[in-house]
Amino acid sequence: MNFIQFLLNPPTDLSVGEILLVSYLLGIMHGATPDEHTWPITFSYAIGKYSTKGGMKAGFLFS
């Protein structure tokens, strides 16, 4: 079983510490990829900056 398969389909006999570690790693993976919840916030920051450069800076900072 490779690492990604382990994270996406963890076995049922994990300890509490292992469950927390898997949850933490899944949270990091989810946070690294923008989705339908993050792009509207980034877009509103970009609009609030009134410039392409400021919007890009806010977008990169947020993501």
mmCIF file with all atom_site columns, N, CA and C in Angstrom:
data_model
loop_
_atom_site.group_PDB
_atom_site.id
_atom_site.type_symbol
_atom_site.label_atom_id
_atom_site.label_alt_id
_atom_site.label_comp_id
_atom_site.label_asym_id
_atom_site.label_entity_id
_atom_site.label_seq_id
_atom_site.pdbx_PDB_ins_code
_atom_site.Cartn_x
_atom_site.Cartn_y
_atom_site.Cartn_z
_atom_site.occupancy
_atom_site.B_iso_or_equiv
_atom_site.pdbx_formal_charge
_atom_site.auth_seq_id
_atom_site.auth_comp_id
_atom_site.auth_asym_id
_atom_site.auth_atom_id
_atom_site.pdbx_PDB_model_num
ATOM 1   N N  . MET A 1 1  ? 0.854   -1.178 0.000   1.00 0.00 ? 1  MET A N  1
ATOM 2   C CA . MET A 1 1  ? 0.000   0.000  0.000   1.00 0.00 ? 1  MET A CA 1
ATOM 3   C C  . MET A 1 1  ? 0.897   1.238  0.000   1.00 0.00 ? 1  MET A C  1
ATOM 4   N N  . ASN A 1 2  ? 0.693   2.129  -0.959  1.00 0.00 ? 2  ASN A N  1
ATOM 5   C CA . ASN A 1 2  ? 1.518   3.333  -0.973  1.00 0.00 ? 2  ASN A CA 1
ATOM 6   C C  . ASN A 1 2  ? 0.942   4.387  -0.024  1.00 0.00 ? 2  ASN A C  1
ATOM 7   N N  . PHE A 1 3  ? 1.671   5.469  0.149   1.00 0.00 ? 3  PHE A N  1
ATOM 8   C CA . PHE A 1 3  ? 1.335   6.481  1.147   1.00 0.00 ? 3  PHE A CA 1
ATOM 9   C C  . PHE A 1 3  ? 0.002   7.164  0.856   1.00 0.00 ? 3  PHE A C  1
ATOM 10  N N  . ILE A 1 4  ? -0.238  7.532  -0.404  1.00 0.00 ? 4  ILE A N  1
ATOM 11  C CA . ILE A 1 4  ? -1.488  8.214  -0.766  1.00 0.00 ? 4  ILE A CA 1
ATOM 12  C C  . ILE A 1 4  ? -2.686  7.293  -0.529  1.00 0.00 ? 4  ILE A C  1
ATOM 13  N N  . GLN A 1 5  ? -2.566  6.033  -0.911  1.00 0.00 ? 5  GLN A N  1
ATOM 14  C CA . GLN A 1 5  ? -3.655  5.086  -0.662  1.00 0.00 ? 5  GLN A CA 1
ATOM 15  C C  . GLN A 1 5  ? -3.907  4.930  0.838   1.00 0.00 ? 5  GLN A C  1
ATOM 16  N N  . PHE A 1 6  ? -2.841  4.945  1.621   1.00 0.00 ? 6  PHE A N  1
ATOM 17  C CA . PHE A 1 6  ? -2.985  4.843  3.077   1.00 0.00 ? 6  PHE A CA 1
ATOM 18  C C  . PHE A 1 6  ? -3.746  6.041  3.631   1.00 0.00 ? 6  PHE A C  1
ATOM 19  N N  . LEU A 1 7  ? -3.423  7.252  3.129   1.00 0.00 ? 7  LEU A N  1
ATOM 20  C CA . LEU A 1 7  ? -4.112  8.448  3.612   1.00 0.00 ? 7  LEU A CA 1
ATOM 21  C C  . LEU A 1 7  ? -5.576  8.480  3.187   1.00 0.00 ? 7  LEU A C  1
ATOM 22  N N  . LEU A 1 8  ? -5.845  8.092  1.940   1.00 0.00 ? 8  LEU A N  1
ATOM 23  C CA . LEU A 1 8  ? -7.211  8.177  1.429   1.00 0.00 ? 8  LEU A CA 1
ATOM 24  C C  . LEU A 1 8  ? -8.094  7.018  1.882   1.00 0.00 ? 8  LEU A C  1
ATOM 25  N N  . ASN A 1 9  ? -7.502  5.881  2.194   1.00 0.00 ? 9  ASN A N  1
ATOM 26  C CA . ASN A 1 9  ? -8.245  4.705  2.670   1.00 0.00 ? 9  ASN A CA 1
ATOM 27  C C  . ASN A 1 9  ? -7.525  4.085  3.863   1.00 0.00 ? 9  ASN A C  1
ATOM 28  N N  . PRO A 1 10 ? -7.519  4.783  5.009   1.00 0.00 ? 10 PRO A N  1
ATOM 29  C CA . PRO A 1 10 ? -6.785  4.253  6.162   1.00 0.00 ? 10 PRO A CA 1
ATOM 30  C C  . PRO A 1 10 ? -7.437  2.980  6.704   1.00 0.00 ? 10 PRO A C  1
ATOM 31  N N  . PRO A 1 11 ? -6.634  2.108  7.288   1.00 0.00 ? 11 PRO A N  1
ATOM 32  C CA . PRO A 1 11 ? -7.191  0.893  7.885   1.00 0.00 ? 11 PRO A CA 1
ATOM 33  C C  . PRO A 1 11 ? -8.063  1.228  9.098   1.00 0.00 ? 11 PRO A C  1
ATOM 34  N N  . THR A 1 12 ? -8.867  0.292  9.516   1.00 0.00 ? 12 THR A N  1
ATOM 35  C CA . THR A 1 12 ? -9.801  0.542  10.623  1.00 0.00 ? 12 THR A CA 1
ATOM 36  C C  . THR A 1 12 ? -9.180  0.373  12.004  1.00 0.00 ? 12 THR A C  1
ATOM 37  N N  . ASP A 1 13 ? -7.989  -0.168 12.096  1.00 0.00 ? 13 ASP A N  1
ATOM 38  C CA . ASP A 1 13 ? -7.392  -0.440 13.409  1.00 0.00 ? 13 ASP A CA 1
ATOM 39  C C  . ASP A 1 13 ? -6.325  0.582  13.807  1.00 0.00 ? 13 ASP A C  1
ATOM 40  N N  . LEU A 1 14 ? -6.554  1.851  13.512  1.00 0.00 ? 14 LEU A N  1
ATOM 41  C CA . LEU A 1 14 ? -5.586  2.896  13.858  1.00 0.00 ? 14 LEU A CA 1
ATOM 42  C C  . LEU A 1 14 ? -5.791  3.353  15.299  1.00 0.00 ? 14 LEU A C  1
ATOM 43  N N  . SER A 1 15 ? -4.703  3.766  15.927  1.00 0.00 ? 15 SER A N  1
ATOM 44  C CA . SER A 1 15 ? -4.797  4.335  17.272  1.00 0.00 ? 15 SER A CA 1
ATOM 45  C C  . SER A 1 15 ? -5.271  5.788  17.159  1.00 0.00 ? 15 SER A C  1
ATOM 46  N N  . VAL A 1 16 ? -5.596  6.390  18.282  1.00 0.00 ? 16 VAL A N  1
ATOM 47  C CA . VAL A 1 16 ? -6.054  7.780  18.282  1.00 0.00 ? 16 VAL A CA 1
ATOM 48  C C  . VAL A 1 16 ? -4.967  8.700  17.726  1.00 0.00 ? 16 VAL A C  1
ATOM 49  N N  . GLY A 1 17 ? -3.728  8.470  18.098  1.00 0.00 ? 17 GLY A N  1
ATOM 50  C CA . GLY A 1 17 ? -2.620  9.280  17.588  1.00 0.00 ? 17 GLY A CA 1
ATOM 51  C C  . GLY A 1 17 ? -2.468  9.166  16.081  1.00 0.00 ? 17 GLY A C  1
ATOM 52  N N  . GLU A 1 18 ? -2.613  7.953  15.569  1.00 0.00 ? 18 GLU A N  1
ATOM 53  C CA . GLU A 1 18 ? -2.513  7.744  14.118  1.00 0.00 ? 18 GLU A CA 1
ATOM 54  C C  . GLU A 1 18 ? -3.678  8.406  13.385  1.00 0.00 ? 18 GLU A C  1
ATOM 55  N N  . ILE A 1 19 ? -4.867  8.359  13.981  1.00 0.00 ? 19 ILE A N  1
ATOM 56  C CA . ILE A 1 19 ? -6.030  9.022  13.387  1.00 0.00 ? 19 ILE A CA 1
ATOM 57  C C  . ILE A 1 19 ? -5.797  10.527 13.320  1.00 0.00 ? 19 ILE A C  1
ATOM 58  N N  . LEU A 1 20 ? -5.264  11.097 14.390  1.00 0.00 ? 20 LEU A N  1
ATOM 59  C CA . LEU A 1 20 ? -4.976  12.534 14.404  1.00 0.00 ? 20 LEU A CA 1
ATOM 60  C C  . LEU A 1 20 ? -3.918  12.899 13.369  1.00 0.00 ? 20 LEU A C  1
ATOM 61  N N  . LEU A 1 21 ? -2.900  12.067 13.224  1.00 0.00 ? 21 LEU A N  1
ATOM 62  C CA . LEU A 1 21 ? -1.852  12.322 12.237  1.00 0.00 ? 21 LEU A CA 1
ATOM 63  C C  . LEU A 1 21 ? -2.411  12.264 10.817  1.00 0.00 ? 21 LEU A C  1
ATOM 64  N N  . VAL A 1 22 ? -3.218  11.251 10.525  1.00 0.00 ? 22 VAL A N  1
ATOM 65  C CA . VAL A 1 22 ? -3.824  11.133 9.193   1.00 0.00 ? 22 VAL A CA 1
ATOM 66  C C  . VAL A 1 22 ? -4.734  12.333 8.930   1.00 0.00 ? 22 VAL A C  1
ATOM 67  N N  . SER A 1 23 ? -5.522  12.743 9.927   1.00 0.00 ? 23 SER A N  1
ATOM 68  C CA . SER A 1 23 ? -6.406  13.899 9.777   1.00 0.00 ? 23 SER A CA 1
ATOM 69  C C  . SER A 1 23 ? -5.611  15.169 9.511   1.00 0.00 ? 23 SER A C  1
ATOM 70  N N  . TYR A 1 24 ? -4.518  15.343 10.223  1.00 0.00 ? 24 TYR A N  1
ATOM 71  C CA . TYR A 1 24 ? -3.656  16.508 10.032  1.00 0.00 ? 24 TYR A CA 1
ATOM 72  C C  . TYR A 1 24 ? -3.082  16.538 8.616   1.00 0.00 ? 24 TYR A C  1
ATOM 73  N N  . LEU A 1 25 ? -2.577  15.412 8.148   1.00 0.00 ? 25 LEU A N  1
ATOM 74  C CA . LEU A 1 25 ? -1.994  15.346 6.804   1.00 0.00 ? 25 LEU A CA 1
ATOM 75  C C  . LEU A 1 25 ? -3.050  15.571 5.726   1.00 0.00 ? 25 LEU A C  1
ATOM 76  N N  . LEU A 1 26 ? -4.256  15.041 5.917   1.00 0.00 ? 26 LEU A N  1
ATOM 77  C CA . LEU A 1 26 ? -5.333  15.291 4.965   1.00 0.00 ? 26 LEU A CA 1
ATOM 78  C C  . LEU A 1 26 ? -5.714  16.772 4.958   1.00 0.00 ? 26 LEU A C  1
ATOM 79  N N  . GLY A 1 27 ? -5.688  17.408 6.117   1.00 0.00 ? 27 GLY A N  1
ATOM 80  C CA . GLY A 1 27 ? -5.970  18.841 6.197   1.00 0.00 ? 27 GLY A CA 1
ATOM 81  C C  . GLY A 1 27 ? -4.935  19.664 5.457   1.00 0.00 ? 27 GLY A C  1
ATOM 82  N N  . ILE A 1 28 ? -3.670  19.283 5.568   1.00 0.00 ? 28 ILE A N  1
ATOM 83  C CA . ILE A 1 28 ? -2.609  19.983 4.835   1.00 0.00 ? 28 ILE A CA 1
ATOM 84  C C  . ILE A 1 28 ? -2.797  19.797 3.336   1.00 0.00 ? 28 ILE A C  1
ATOM 85  N N  . MET A 1 29 ? -3.121  18.574 2.913   1.00 0.00 ? 29 MET A N  1
ATOM 86  C CA . MET A 1 29 ? -3.347  18.327 1.484   1.00 0.00 ? 29 MET A CA 1
ATOM 87  C C  . MET A 1 29 ? -4.522  19.157 0.974   1.00 0.00 ? 29 MET A C  1
ATOM 88  N N  . HIS A 1 30 ? -5.585  19.251 1.753   1.00 0.00 ? 30 HIS A N  1
ATOM 89  C CA . HIS A 1 30 ? -6.760  20.013 1.340   1.00 0.00 ? 30 HIS A CA 1
ATOM 90  C C  . HIS A 1 30 ? -6.452  21.512 1.309   1.00 0.00 ? 30 HIS A C  1
ATOM 91  N N  . GLY A 1 31 ? -5.671  21.975 2.271   1.00 0.00 ? 31 GLY A N  1
ATOM 92  C CA . GLY A 1 31 ? -5.335  23.391 2.320   1.00 0.00 ? 31 GLY A CA 1
ATOM 93  C C  . GLY A 1 31 ? -4.424  23.839 1.195   1.00 0.00 ? 31 GLY A C  1
ATOM 94  N N  . ALA A 1 32 ? -3.671  22.932 0.626   1.00 0.00 ? 32 ALA A N  1
ATOM 95  C CA . ALA A 1 32 ? -2.744  23.280 -0.454  1.00 0.00 ? 32 ALA A CA 1
ATOM 96  C C  . ALA A 1 32 ? -3.440  23.428 -1.796  1.00 0.00 ? 32 ALA A C  1
ATOM 97  N N  . THR A 1 33 ? -4.674  22.963 -1.898  1.00 0.00 ? 33 THR A N  1
ATOM 98  C CA . THR A 1 33 ? -5.402  23.037 -3.170  1.00 0.00 ? 33 THR A CA 1
ATOM 99  C C  . THR A 1 33 ? -6.626  23.923 -3.006  1.00 0.00 ? 33 THR A C  1
ATOM 100 N N  . PRO A 1 34 ? -6.701  25.037 -3.746  1.00 0.00 ? 34 PRO A N  1
ATOM 101 C CA . PRO A 1 34 ? -7.881  25.899 -3.653  1.00 0.00 ? 34 PRO A CA 1
ATOM 102 C C  . PRO A 1 34 ? -9.130  25.152 -4.130  1.00 0.00 ? 34 PRO A C  1
ATOM 103 N N  . ASP A 1 35 ? -10.251 25.429 -3.509  1.00 0.00 ? 35 ASP A N  1
ATOM 104 C CA . ASP A 1 35 ? -11.499 24.791 -3.910  1.00 0.00 ? 35 ASP A CA 1
ATOM 105 C C  . ASP A 1 35 ? -12.622 25.819 -3.915  1.00 0.00 ? 35 ASP A C  1
ATOM 106 N N  . GLU A 1 36 ? -13.858 25.353 -3.972  1.00 0.00 ? 36 GLU A N  1
ATOM 107 C CA . GLU A 1 36 ? -15.003 26.252 -4.072  1.00 0.00 ? 36 GLU A CA 1
ATOM 108 C C  . GLU A 1 36 ? -15.189 27.112 -2.831  1.00 0.00 ? 36 GLU A C  1
ATOM 109 N N  . HIS A 1 37 ? -14.522 26.775 -1.731  1.00 0.00 ? 37 HIS A N  1
ATOM 110 C CA . HIS A 1 37 ? -14.647 27.562 -0.515  1.00 0.00 ? 37 HIS A CA 1
ATOM 111 C C  . HIS A 1 37 ? -13.589 28.659 -0.426  1.00 0.00 ? 37 HIS A C  1
ATOM 112 N N  . THR A 1 38 ? -12.461 28.483 -1.070  1.00 0.00 ? 38 THR A N  1
ATOM 113 C CA . THR A 1 38 ? -11.381 29.458 -0.930  1.00 0.00 ? 38 THR A CA 1
ATOM 114 C C  . THR A 1 38 ? -11.329 30.487 -2.045  1.00 0.00 ? 38 THR A C  1
ATOM 115 N N  . TRP A 1 39 ? -11.714 30.128 -3.290  1.00 0.00 ? 39 TRP A N  1
ATOM 116 C CA . TRP A 1 39 ? -11.547 31.101 -4.370  1.00 0.00 ? 39 TRP A CA 1
ATOM 117 C C  . TRP A 1 39 ? -12.435 32.322 -4.212  1.00 0.00 ? 39 TRP A C  1
ATOM 118 N N  . PRO A 1 40 ? -13.680 32.236 -3.676  1.00 0.00 ? 40 PRO A N  1
ATOM 119 C CA . PRO A 1 40 ? -14.456 33.476 -3.525  1.00 0.00 ? 40 PRO A CA 1
ATOM 120 C C  . PRO A 1 40 ? -13.809 34.455 -2.556  1.00 0.00 ? 40 PRO A C  1
ATOM 121 N N  . ILE A 1 41 ? -13.182 33.945 -1.502  1.00 0.00 ? 41 ILE A N  1
ATOM 122 C CA . ILE A 1 41 ? -12.520 34.818 -0.541  1.00 0.00 ? 41 ILE A CA 1
ATOM 123 C C  . ILE A 1 41 ? -11.320 35.489 -1.197  1.00 0.00 ? 41 ILE A C  1
ATOM 124 N N  . THR A 1 42 ? -10.535 34.723 -1.924  1.00 0.00 ? 42 THR A N  1
ATOM 125 C CA . THR A 1 42 ? -9.378  35.274 -2.626  1.00 0.00 ? 42 THR A CA 1
ATOM 126 C C  . THR A 1 42 ? -9.823  36.316 -3.637  1.00 0.00 ? 42 THR A C  1
ATOM 127 N N  . PHE A 1 43 ? -10.902 36.028 -4.366  1.00 0.00 ? 43 PHE A N  1
ATOM 128 C CA . PHE A 1 43 ? -11.411 36.966 -5.367  1.00 0.00 ? 43 PHE A CA 1
ATOM 129 C C  . PHE A 1 43 ? -11.865 38.263 -4.701  1.00 0.00 ? 43 PHE A C  1
ATOM 130 N N  . SER A 1 44 ? -12.556 38.166 -3.566  1.00 0.00 ? 44 SER A N  1
ATOM 131 C CA . SER A 1 44 ? -13.013 39.386 -2.897  1.00 0.00 ? 44 SER A CA 1
ATOM 132 C C  . SER A 1 44 ? -11.833 40.203 -2.372  1.00 0.00 ? 44 SER A C  1
ATOM 133 N N  . TYR A 1 45 ? -10.762 39.551 -1.935  1.00 0.00 ? 45 TYR A N  1
ATOM 134 C CA . TYR A 1 45 ? -9.559  40.281 -1.540  1.00 0.00 ? 45 TYR A CA 1
ATOM 135 C C  . TYR A 1 45 ? -8.945  40.980 -2.748  1.00 0.00 ? 45 TYR A C  1
ATOM 136 N N  . ALA A 1 46 ? -8.953  40.303 -3.882  1.00 0.00 ? 46 ALA A N  1
ATOM 137 C CA . ALA A 1 46 ? -8.391  40.893 -5.095  1.00 0.00 ? 46 ALA A CA 1
ATOM 138 C C  . ALA A 1 46 ? -9.187  42.121 -5.509  1.00 0.00 ? 46 ALA A C  1
ATOM 139 N N  . ILE A 1 47 ? -10.512 42.053 -5.436  1.00 0.00 ? 47 ILE A N  1
ATOM 140 C CA . ILE A 1 47 ? -11.355 43.198 -5.784  1.00 0.00 ? 47 ILE A CA 1
ATOM 141 C C  . ILE A 1 47 ? -11.091 44.346 -4.811  1.00 0.00 ? 47 ILE A C  1
ATOM 142 N N  . GLY A 1 48 ? -10.920 44.029 -3.550  1.00 0.00 ? 48 GLY A N  1
ATOM 143 C CA . GLY A 1 48 ? -10.679 45.051 -2.540  1.00 0.00 ? 48 GLY A CA 1
ATOM 144 C C  . GLY A 1 48 ? -9.358  45.776 -2.718  1.00 0.00 ? 48 GLY A C  1
ATOM 145 N N  . LYS A 1 49 ? -8.407  45.172 -3.410  1.00 0.00 ? 49 LYS A N  1
ATOM 146 C CA . LYS A 1 49 ? -7.101  45.804 -3.615  1.00 0.00 ? 49 LYS A CA 1
ATOM 147 C C  . LYS A 1 49 ? -7.113  46.772 -4.796  1.00 0.00 ? 49 LYS A C  1
ATOM 148 N N  . TYR A 1 50 ? -8.104  46.686 -5.681  1.00 0.00 ? 50 TYR A N  1
ATOM 149 C CA . TYR A 1 50 ? -8.266  47.586 -6.821  1.00 0.00 ? 50 TYR A CA 1
ATOM 150 C C  . TYR A 1 50 ? -7.106  47.573 -7.797  1.00 0.00 ? 50 TYR A C  1
ATOM 151 N N  . SER A 1 51 ? -6.297  46.541 -7.793  1.00 0.00 ? 51 SER A N  1
ATOM 152 C CA . SER A 1 51 ? -5.234  46.437 -8.789  1.00 0.00 ? 51 SER A CA 1
ATOM 153 C C  . SER A 1 51 ? -4.912  44.963 -9.010  1.00 0.00 ? 51 SER A C  1
ATOM 154 N N  . THR A 1 52 ? -4.433  44.660 -10.184 1.00 0.00 ? 52 THR A N  1
ATOM 155 C CA . THR A 1 52 ? -4.071  43.280 -10.493 1.00 0.00 ? 52 THR A CA 1
ATOM 156 C C  . THR A 1 52 ? -2.935  42.811 -9.601  1.00 0.00 ? 52 THR A C  1
ATOM 157 N N  . LYS A 1 53 ? -1.924  43.673 -9.438  1.00 0.00 ? 53 LYS A N  1
ATOM 158 C CA . LYS A 1 53 ? -0.775  43.298 -8.615  1.00 0.00 ? 53 LYS A CA 1
ATOM 159 C C  . LYS A 1 53 ? -1.198  43.064 -7.161  1.00 0.00 ? 53 LYS A C  1
ATOM 160 N N  . GLY A 1 54 ? -2.009  43.958 -6.633  1.00 0.00 ? 54 GLY A N  1
ATOM 161 C CA . GLY A 1 54 ? -2.478  43.797 -5.254  1.00 0.00 ? 54 GLY A CA 1
ATOM 162 C C  . GLY A 1 54 ? -3.363  42.577 -5.091  1.00 0.00 ? 54 GLY A C  1
ATOM 163 N N  . GLY A 1 55 ? -4.201  42.320 -6.097  1.00 0.00 ? 55 GLY A N  1
ATOM 164 C CA . GLY A 1 55 ? -5.061  41.139 -6.054  1.00 0.00 ? 55 GLY A CA 1
ATOM 165 C C  . GLY A 1 55 ? -4.264  39.857 -6.114  1.00 0.00 ? 55 GLY A C  1
ATOM 166 N N  . MET A 1 56 ? -3.249  39.827 -6.984  1.00 0.00 ? 56 MET A N  1
ATOM 167 C CA . MET A 1 56 ? -2.409  38.633 -7.077  1.00 0.00 ? 56 MET A CA 1
ATOM 168 C C  . MET A 1 56 ? -1.647  38.416 -5.776  1.00 0.00 ? 56 MET A C  1
ATOM 169 N N  . LYS A 1 57 ? -1.163  39.505 -5.201  1.00 0.00 ? 57 LYS A N  1
ATOM 170 C CA . LYS A 1 57 ? -0.429  39.394 -3.940  1.00 0.00 ? 57 LYS A CA 1
ATOM 171 C C  . LYS A 1 57 ? -1.339  38.836 -2.839  1.00 0.00 ? 57 LYS A C  1
ATOM 172 N N  . ALA A 1 58 ? -2.577  39.342 -2.773  1.00 0.00 ? 58 ALA A N  1
ATOM 173 C CA . ALA A 1 58 ? -3.522  38.838 -1.774  1.00 0.00 ? 58 ALA A CA 1
ATOM 174 C C  . ALA A 1 58 ? -3.862  37.379 -2.036  1.00 0.00 ? 58 ALA A C  1
ATOM 175 N N  . GLY A 1 59 ? -4.033  37.018 -3.296  1.00 0.00 ? 59 GLY A N  1
ATOM 176 C CA . GLY A 1 59 ? -4.346  35.633 -3.652  1.00 0.00 ? 59 GLY A CA 1
ATOM 177 C C  . GLY A 1 59 ? -3.236  34.679 -3.281  1.00 0.00 ? 59 GLY A C  1
ATOM 178 N N  . PHE A 1 60 ? -1.999  35.065 -3.591  1.00 0.00 ? 60 PHE A N  1
ATOM 179 C CA . PHE A 1 60 ? -0.867  34.199 -3.251  1.00 0.00 ? 60 PHE A CA 1
ATOM 180 C C  . PHE A 1 60 ? -0.676  34.109 -1.739  1.00 0.00 ? 60 PHE A C  1
ATOM 181 N N  . LEU A 1 61 ? -0.877  35.228 -1.049  1.00 0.00 ? 61 LEU A N  1
ATOM 182 C CA . LEU A 1 61 ? -0.740  35.231 0.403   1.00 0.00 ? 61 LEU A CA 1
ATOM 183 C C  . LEU A 1 61 ? -1.801  34.334 1.039   1.00 0.00 ? 61 LEU A C  1
ATOM 184 N N  . PHE A 1 62 ? -3.021  34.411 0.510   1.00 0.00 ? 62 PHE A N  1
ATOM 185 C CA . PHE A 1 62 ? -4.107  33.616 1.071   1.00 0.00 ? 62 PHE A CA 1
ATOM 186 C C  . PHE A 1 62 ? -3.905  32.129 0.819   1.00 0.00 ? 62 PHE A C  1
ATOM 187 N N  . SER A 1 63 ? -3.468  31.807 -0.402  1.00 0.00 ? 63 SER A N  1
ATOM 188 C CA . SER A 1 63 ? -3.326  30.385 -0.721  1.00 0.00 ? 63 SER A CA 1
ATOM 189 C C  . SER A 1 63 ? -1.967  29.883 -0.305  1.00 0.00 ? 63 SER A C  1
#
